[in-house]
PDB file of C-alpha atoms in Angstrom:
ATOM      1  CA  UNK N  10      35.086 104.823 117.299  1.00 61.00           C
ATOM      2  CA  UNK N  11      36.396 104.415 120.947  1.00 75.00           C
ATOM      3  CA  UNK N  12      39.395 106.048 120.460  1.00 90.00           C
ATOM      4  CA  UNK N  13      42.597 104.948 121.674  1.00 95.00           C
ATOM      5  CA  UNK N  14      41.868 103.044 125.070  1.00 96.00           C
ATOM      6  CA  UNK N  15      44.882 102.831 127.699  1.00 97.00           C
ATOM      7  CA  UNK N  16      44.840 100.791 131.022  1.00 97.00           C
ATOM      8  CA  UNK N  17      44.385 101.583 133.908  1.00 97.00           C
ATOM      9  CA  UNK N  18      43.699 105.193 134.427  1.00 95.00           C
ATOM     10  CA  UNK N  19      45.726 105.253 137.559  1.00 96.00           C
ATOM     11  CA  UNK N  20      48.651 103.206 138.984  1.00 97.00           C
ATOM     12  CA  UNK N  21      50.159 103.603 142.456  1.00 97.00           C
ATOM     13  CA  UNK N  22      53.278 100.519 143.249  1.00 97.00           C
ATOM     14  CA  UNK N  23      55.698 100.100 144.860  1.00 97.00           C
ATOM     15  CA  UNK N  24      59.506 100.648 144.300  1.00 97.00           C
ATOM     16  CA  UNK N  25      60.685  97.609 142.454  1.00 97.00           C
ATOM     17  CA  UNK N  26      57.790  96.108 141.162  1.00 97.00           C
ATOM     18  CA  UNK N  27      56.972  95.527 137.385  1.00 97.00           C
ATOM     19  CA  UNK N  28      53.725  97.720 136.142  1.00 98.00           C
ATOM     20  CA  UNK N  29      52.436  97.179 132.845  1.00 98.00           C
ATOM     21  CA  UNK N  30      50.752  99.905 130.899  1.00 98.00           C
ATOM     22  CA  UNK N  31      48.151  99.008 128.140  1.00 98.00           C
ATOM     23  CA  UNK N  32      47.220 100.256 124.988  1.00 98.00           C
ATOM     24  CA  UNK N  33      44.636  99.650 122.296  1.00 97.00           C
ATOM     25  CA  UNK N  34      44.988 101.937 119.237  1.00 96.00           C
ATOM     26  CA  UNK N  35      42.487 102.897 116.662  1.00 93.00           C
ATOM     27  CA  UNK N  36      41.809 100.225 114.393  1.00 93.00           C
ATOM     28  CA  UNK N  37      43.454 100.965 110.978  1.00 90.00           C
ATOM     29  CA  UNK N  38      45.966 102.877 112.374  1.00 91.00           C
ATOM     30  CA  UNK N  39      49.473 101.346 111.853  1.00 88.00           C
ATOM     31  CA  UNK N  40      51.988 103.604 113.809  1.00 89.00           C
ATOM     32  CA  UNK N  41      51.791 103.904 117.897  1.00 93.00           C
ATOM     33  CA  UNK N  42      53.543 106.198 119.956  1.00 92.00           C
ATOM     34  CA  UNK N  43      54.456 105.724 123.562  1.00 95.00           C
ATOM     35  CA  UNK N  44      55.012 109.598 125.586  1.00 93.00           C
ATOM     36  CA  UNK N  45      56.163 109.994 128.755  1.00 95.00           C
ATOM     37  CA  UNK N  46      54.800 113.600 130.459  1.00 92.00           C
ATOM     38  CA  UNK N  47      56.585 114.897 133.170  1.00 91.00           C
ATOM     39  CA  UNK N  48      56.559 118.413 134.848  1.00 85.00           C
ATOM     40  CA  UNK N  49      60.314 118.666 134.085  1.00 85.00           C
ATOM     41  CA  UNK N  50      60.742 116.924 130.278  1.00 85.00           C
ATOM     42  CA  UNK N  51      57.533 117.485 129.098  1.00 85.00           C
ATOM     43  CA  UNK N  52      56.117 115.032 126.583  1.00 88.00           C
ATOM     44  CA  UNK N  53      59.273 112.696 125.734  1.00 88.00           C
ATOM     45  CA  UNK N  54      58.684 109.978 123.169  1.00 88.00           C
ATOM     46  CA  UNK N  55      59.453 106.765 124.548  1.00 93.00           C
ATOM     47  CA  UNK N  56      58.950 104.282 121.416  1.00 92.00           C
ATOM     48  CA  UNK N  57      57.947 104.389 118.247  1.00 88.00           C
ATOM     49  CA  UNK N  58      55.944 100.867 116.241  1.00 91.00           C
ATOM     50  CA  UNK N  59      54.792 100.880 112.777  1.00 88.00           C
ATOM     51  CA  UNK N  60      52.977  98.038 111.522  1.00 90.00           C
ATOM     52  CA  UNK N  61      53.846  96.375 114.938  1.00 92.00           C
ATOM     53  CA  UNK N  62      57.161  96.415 114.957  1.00 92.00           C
ATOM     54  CA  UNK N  63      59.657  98.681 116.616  1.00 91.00           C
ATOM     55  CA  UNK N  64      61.062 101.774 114.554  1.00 85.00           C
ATOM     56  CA  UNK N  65      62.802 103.666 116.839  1.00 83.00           C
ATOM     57  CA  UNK N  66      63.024 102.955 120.684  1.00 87.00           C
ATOM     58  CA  UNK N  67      65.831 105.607 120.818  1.00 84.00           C
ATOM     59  CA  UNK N  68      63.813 107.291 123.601  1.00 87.00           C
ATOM     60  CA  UNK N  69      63.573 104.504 126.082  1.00 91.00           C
ATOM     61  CA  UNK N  70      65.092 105.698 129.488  1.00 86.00           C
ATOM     62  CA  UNK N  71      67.144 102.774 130.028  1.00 86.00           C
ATOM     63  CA  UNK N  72      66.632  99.071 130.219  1.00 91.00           C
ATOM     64  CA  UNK N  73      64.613  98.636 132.597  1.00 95.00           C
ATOM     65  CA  UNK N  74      61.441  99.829 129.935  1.00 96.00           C
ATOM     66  CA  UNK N  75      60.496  97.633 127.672  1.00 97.00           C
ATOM     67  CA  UNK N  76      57.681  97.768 125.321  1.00 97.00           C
ATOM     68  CA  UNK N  77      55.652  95.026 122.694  1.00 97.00           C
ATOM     69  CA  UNK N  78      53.026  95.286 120.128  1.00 97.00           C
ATOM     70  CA  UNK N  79      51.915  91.530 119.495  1.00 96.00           C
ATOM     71  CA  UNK N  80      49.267  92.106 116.996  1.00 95.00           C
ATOM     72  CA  UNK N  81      47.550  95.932 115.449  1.00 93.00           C
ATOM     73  CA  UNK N  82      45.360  96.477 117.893  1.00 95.00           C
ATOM     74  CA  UNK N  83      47.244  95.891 121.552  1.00 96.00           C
ATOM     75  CA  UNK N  84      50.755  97.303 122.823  1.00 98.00           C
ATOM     76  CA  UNK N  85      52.123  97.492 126.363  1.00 98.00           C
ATOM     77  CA  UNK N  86      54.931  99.045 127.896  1.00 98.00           C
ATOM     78  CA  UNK N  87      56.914  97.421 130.801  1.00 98.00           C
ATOM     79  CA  UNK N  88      58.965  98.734 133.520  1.00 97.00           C
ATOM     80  CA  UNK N  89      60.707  96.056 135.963  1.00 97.00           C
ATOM     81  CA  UNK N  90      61.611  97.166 138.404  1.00 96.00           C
ATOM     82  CA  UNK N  91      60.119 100.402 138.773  1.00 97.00           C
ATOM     83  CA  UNK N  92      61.748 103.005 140.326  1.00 96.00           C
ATOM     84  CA  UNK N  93      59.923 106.422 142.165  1.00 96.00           C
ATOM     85  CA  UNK N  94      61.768 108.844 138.994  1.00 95.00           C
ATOM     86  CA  UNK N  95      59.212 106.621 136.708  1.00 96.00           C
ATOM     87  CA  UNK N  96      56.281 108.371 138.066  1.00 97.00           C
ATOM     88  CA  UNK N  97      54.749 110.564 135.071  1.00 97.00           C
ATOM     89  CA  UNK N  98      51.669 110.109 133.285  1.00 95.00           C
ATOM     90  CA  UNK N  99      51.991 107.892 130.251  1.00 97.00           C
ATOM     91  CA  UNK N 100      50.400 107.863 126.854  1.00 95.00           C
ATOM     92  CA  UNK N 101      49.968 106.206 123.676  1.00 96.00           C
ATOM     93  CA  UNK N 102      49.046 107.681 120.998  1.00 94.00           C
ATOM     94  CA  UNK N 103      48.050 105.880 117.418  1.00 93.00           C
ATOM     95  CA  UNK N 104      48.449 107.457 113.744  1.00 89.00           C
ATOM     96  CA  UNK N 105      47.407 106.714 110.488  1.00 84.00           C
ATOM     97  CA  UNK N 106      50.538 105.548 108.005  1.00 73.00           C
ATOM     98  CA  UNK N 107      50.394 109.788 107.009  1.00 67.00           C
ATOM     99  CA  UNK N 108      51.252 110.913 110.648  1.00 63.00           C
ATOM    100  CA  UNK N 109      52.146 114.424 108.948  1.00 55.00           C
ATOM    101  CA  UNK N 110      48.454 114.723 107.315  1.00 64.00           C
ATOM    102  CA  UNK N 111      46.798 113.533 110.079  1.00 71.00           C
ATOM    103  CA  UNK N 112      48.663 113.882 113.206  1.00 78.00           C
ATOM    104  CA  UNK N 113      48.254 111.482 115.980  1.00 87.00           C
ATOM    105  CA  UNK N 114      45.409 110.216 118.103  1.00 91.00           C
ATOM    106  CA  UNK N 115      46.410 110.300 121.776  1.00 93.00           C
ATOM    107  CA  UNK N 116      44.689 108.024 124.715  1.00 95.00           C
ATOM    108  CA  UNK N 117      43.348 109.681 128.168  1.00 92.00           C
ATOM    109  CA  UNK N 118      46.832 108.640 129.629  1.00 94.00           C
ATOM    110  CA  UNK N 119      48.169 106.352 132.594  1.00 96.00           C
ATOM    111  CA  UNK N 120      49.140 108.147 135.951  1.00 96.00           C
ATOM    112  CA  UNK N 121      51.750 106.160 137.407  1.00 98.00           C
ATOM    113  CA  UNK N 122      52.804 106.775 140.570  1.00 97.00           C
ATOM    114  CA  UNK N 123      55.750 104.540 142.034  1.00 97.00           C
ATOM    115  CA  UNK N 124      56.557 105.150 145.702  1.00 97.00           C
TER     116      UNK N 124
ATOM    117  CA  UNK Q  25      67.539 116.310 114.943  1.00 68.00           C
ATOM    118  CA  UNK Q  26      64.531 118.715 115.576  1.00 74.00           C
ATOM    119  CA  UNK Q  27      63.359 120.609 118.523  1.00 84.00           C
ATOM    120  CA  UNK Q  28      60.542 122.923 119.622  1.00 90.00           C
ATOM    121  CA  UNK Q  29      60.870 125.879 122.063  1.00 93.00           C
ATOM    122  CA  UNK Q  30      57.934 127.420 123.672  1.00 94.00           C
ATOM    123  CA  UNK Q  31      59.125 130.133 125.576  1.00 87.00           C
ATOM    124  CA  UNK Q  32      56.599 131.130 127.761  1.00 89.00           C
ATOM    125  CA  UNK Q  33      55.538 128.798 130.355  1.00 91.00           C
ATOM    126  CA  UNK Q  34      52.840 130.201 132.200  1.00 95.00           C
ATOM    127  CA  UNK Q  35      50.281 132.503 130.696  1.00 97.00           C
ATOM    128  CA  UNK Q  36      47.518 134.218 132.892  1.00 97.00           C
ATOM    129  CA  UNK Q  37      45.010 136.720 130.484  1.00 97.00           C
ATOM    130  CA  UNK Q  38      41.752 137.874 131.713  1.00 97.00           C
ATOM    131  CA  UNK Q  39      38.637 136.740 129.104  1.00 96.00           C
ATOM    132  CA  UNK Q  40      38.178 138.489 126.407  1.00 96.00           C
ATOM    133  CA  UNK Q  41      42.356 139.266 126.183  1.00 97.00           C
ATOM    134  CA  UNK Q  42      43.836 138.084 122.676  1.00 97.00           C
ATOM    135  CA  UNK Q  43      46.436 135.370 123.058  1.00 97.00           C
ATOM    136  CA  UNK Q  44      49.457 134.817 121.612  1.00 97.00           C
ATOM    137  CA  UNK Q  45      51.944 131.640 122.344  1.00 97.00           C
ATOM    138  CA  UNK Q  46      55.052 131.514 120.374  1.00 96.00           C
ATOM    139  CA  UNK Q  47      56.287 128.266 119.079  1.00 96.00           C
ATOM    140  CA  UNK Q  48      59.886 128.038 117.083  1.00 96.00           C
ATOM    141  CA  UNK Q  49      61.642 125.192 116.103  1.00 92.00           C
ATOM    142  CA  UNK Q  50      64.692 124.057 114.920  1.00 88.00           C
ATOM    143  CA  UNK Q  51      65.060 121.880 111.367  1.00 74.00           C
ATOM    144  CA  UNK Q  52      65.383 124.048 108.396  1.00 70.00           C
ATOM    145  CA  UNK Q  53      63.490 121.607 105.710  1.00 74.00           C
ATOM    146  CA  UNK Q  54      60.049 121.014 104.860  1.00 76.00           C
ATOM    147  CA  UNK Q  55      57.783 121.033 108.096  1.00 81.00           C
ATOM    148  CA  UNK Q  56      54.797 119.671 109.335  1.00 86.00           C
ATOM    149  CA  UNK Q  57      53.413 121.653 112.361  1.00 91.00           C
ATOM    150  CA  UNK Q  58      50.645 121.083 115.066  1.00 93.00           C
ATOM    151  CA  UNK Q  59      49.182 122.977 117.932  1.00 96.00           C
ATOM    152  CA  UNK Q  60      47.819 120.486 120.444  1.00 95.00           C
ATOM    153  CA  UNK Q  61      45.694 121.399 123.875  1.00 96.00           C
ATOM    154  CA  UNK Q  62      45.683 119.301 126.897  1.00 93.00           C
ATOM    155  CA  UNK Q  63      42.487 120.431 129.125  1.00 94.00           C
ATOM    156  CA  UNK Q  64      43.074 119.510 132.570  1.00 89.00           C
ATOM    157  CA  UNK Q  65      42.959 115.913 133.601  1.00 84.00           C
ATOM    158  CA  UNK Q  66      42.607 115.037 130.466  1.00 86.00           C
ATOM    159  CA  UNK Q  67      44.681 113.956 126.939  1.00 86.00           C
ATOM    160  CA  UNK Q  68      46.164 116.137 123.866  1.00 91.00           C
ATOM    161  CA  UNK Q  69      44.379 116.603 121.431  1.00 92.00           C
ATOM    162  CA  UNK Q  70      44.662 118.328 118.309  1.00 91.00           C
ATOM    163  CA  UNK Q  71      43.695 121.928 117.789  1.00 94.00           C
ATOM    164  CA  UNK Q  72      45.171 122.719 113.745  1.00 94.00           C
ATOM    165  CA  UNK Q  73      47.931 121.583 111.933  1.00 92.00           C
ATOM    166  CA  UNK Q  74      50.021 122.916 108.957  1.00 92.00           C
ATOM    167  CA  UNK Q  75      52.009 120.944 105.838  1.00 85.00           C
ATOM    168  CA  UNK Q  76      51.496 122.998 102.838  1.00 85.00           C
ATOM    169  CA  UNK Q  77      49.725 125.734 101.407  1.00 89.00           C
ATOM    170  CA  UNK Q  78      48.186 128.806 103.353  1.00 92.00           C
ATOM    171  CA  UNK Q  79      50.694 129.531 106.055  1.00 93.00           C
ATOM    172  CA  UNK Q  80      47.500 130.707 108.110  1.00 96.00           C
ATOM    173  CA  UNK Q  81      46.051 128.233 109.489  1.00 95.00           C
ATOM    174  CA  UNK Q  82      42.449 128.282 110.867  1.00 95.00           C
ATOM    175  CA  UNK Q  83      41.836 125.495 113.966  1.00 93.00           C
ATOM    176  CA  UNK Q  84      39.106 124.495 116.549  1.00 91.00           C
ATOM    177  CA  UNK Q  85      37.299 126.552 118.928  1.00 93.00           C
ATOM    178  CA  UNK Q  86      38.704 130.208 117.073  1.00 95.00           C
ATOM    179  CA  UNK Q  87      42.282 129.443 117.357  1.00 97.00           C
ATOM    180  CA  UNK Q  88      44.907 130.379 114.394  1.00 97.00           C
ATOM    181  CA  UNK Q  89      48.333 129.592 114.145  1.00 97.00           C
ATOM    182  CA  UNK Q  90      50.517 131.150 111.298  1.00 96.00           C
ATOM    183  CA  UNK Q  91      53.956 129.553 109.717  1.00 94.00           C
ATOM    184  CA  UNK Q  92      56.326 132.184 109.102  1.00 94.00           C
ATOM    185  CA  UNK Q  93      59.483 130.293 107.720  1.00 91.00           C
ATOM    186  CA  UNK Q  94      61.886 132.831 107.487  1.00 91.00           C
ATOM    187  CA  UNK Q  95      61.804 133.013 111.758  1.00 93.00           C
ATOM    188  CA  UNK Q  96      60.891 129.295 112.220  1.00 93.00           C
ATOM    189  CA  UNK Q  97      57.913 130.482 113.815  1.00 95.00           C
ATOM    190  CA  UNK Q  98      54.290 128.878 114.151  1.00 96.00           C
ATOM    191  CA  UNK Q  99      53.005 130.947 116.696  1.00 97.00           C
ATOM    192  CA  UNK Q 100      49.217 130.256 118.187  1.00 97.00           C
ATOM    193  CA  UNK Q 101      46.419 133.044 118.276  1.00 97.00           C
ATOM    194  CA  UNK Q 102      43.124 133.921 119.296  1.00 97.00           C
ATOM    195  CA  UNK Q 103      41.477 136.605 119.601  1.00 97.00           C
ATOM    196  CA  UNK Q 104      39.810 136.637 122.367  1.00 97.00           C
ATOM    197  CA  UNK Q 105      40.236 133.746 125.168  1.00 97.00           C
ATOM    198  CA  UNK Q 106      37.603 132.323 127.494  1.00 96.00           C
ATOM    199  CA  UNK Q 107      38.048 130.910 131.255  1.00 96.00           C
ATOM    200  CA  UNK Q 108      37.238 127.645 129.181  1.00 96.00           C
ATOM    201  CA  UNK Q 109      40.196 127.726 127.199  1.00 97.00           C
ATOM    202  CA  UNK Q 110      42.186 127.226 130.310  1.00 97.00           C
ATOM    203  CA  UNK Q 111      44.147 124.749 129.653  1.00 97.00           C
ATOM    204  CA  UNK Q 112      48.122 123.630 128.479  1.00 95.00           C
ATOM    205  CA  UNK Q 113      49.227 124.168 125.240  1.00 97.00           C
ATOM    206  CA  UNK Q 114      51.653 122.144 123.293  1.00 95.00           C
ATOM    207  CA  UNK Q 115      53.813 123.278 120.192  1.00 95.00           C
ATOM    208  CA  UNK Q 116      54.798 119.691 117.637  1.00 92.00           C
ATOM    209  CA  UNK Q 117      56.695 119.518 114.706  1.00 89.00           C
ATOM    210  CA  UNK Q 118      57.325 116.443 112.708  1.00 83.00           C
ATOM    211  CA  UNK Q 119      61.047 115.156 113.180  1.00 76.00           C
ATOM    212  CA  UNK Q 120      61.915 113.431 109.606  1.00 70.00           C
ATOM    213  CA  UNK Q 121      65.311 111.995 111.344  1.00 68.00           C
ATOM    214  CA  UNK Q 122      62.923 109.678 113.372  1.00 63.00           C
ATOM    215  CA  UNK Q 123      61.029 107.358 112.205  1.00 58.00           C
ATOM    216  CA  UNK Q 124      61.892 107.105 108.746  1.00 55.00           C
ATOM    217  CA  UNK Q 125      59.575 108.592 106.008  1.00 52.00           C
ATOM    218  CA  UNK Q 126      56.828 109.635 108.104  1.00 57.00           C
ATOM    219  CA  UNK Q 127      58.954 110.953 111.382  1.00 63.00           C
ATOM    220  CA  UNK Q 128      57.429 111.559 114.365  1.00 76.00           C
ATOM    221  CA  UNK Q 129      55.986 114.112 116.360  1.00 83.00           C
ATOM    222  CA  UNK Q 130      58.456 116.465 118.689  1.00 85.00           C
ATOM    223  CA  UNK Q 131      56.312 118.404 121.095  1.00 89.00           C
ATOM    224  CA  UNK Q 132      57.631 121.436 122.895  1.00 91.00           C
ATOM    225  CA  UNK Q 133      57.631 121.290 126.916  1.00 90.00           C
ATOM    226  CA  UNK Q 134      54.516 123.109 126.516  1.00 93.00           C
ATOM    227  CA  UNK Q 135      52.717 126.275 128.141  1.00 95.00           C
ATOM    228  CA  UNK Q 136      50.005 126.915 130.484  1.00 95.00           C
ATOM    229  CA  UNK Q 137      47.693 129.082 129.965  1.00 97.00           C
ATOM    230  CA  UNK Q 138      45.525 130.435 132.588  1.00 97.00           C
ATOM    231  CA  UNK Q 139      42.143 132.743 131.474  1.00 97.00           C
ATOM    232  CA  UNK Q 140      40.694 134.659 134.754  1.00 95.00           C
ATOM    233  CA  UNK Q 141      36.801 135.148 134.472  1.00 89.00           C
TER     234      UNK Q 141
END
């Protein structure tokens, strides 16, 4: 298994354009997780989909973030415009349906660096 | 809701020291607990894990956490460290009020831990 792949590995734009982060989870796992890791929050949980659809998005800075899961086995997370505060190194992460057996499956991140 | 304090953020032992990182978190029900370790550069991933049973918990690579309910504890040990466990350390506990039935994970900000050869 490949693991959970995320795209691209590094992202440097500029203030107030859209980036798109991708994100293709294990297969057979039904919940992914979207962090956000920063020096000062440390890992923040952004969104929250189970069985594709959005659980809890509580944890989306503000409305400028916005995140899809068309089908099991692709999700991306938008931000339009992006602003320099959004640079942190994002990851998804994917779960079997018992996250508390199993615990979750993180990607190798995004590095996103908005200047 | 739940939270996770690590209190120390920066650790610096010299190989062969025993380690100890303290983990305590807030939500007084039924927990499920992980120790996760971010190498640098690179992504968590999961050293051990508790949700029932022995409140020891053996993990990966020598390291032991234990669950000691009565001070919300689930502190992380080893014995003796090597320059290759270098790396950042991150406390989790699953947050029941998120998520519904299986909640989600709630890491702690997370400490460093630095292992001079």
């Amino acid at each position: 298994d490949a693991g959970v792949i995320q795209s691209p590995r590094h992202e440097v734009t500029e203030m107030g354009q859209e980036v798109t982060l991708r994100c293709k989870p294990i297969s057979g796992h039904n919940s992914l997780f979207w962090y956000r890791q920063t020096m000062m929050r440390g890992l923040e949980l952004l969104i929250y989909f189970n069985n594709n659809v959005p659980i809890d998005d509580s944890g989306m800075p503000e409305d400028r973030f916005s995140a899809k899961m068309p089908n099991a086995s692709f999700s991306t997370l938008k931000i339009q415009p992006s602003e320099p505060r959004d640079s942190a190194v994002y990851f998804c992460a994917s779960s079997l349906p018992r996250t508390a057996l199993y615990g979750y499956t993180f990607g190798s991140g995004t590095r996103l660096t908005v200047v | 809701a739940q939270s996770v304090s690590q209190h120390n953020h920066h650790v610096i032992l010299s190989e062969a020291a025993s380690l100890e990182l303290g983990c305590n978190y807030s939500y007084g029900g039924t927990v499920n607990l992980f120790w996760y370790v971010q190498y640098p550069g690179q992504h968590l991933q999961l050293l051990l894990k508790y949700f029932s049973g022995d409140p020891l918990v053996k993990g990966i690579k020598g390291f032991e956490a234990e669950f000691i309910k009565s001070k919300f504890s689930f502190n992380l040990r080893k014995p003796s460290v090597q320059w290759s466990d270098t790396a950042e350390y991150f406390c989790a506990v699953r947050d029941p009020t998120r998520g519904g039935s299986q909640g989600n994970l709630i890491f702690g900000k997370g400490t460093k831990l630095s292992v001079k050869p």
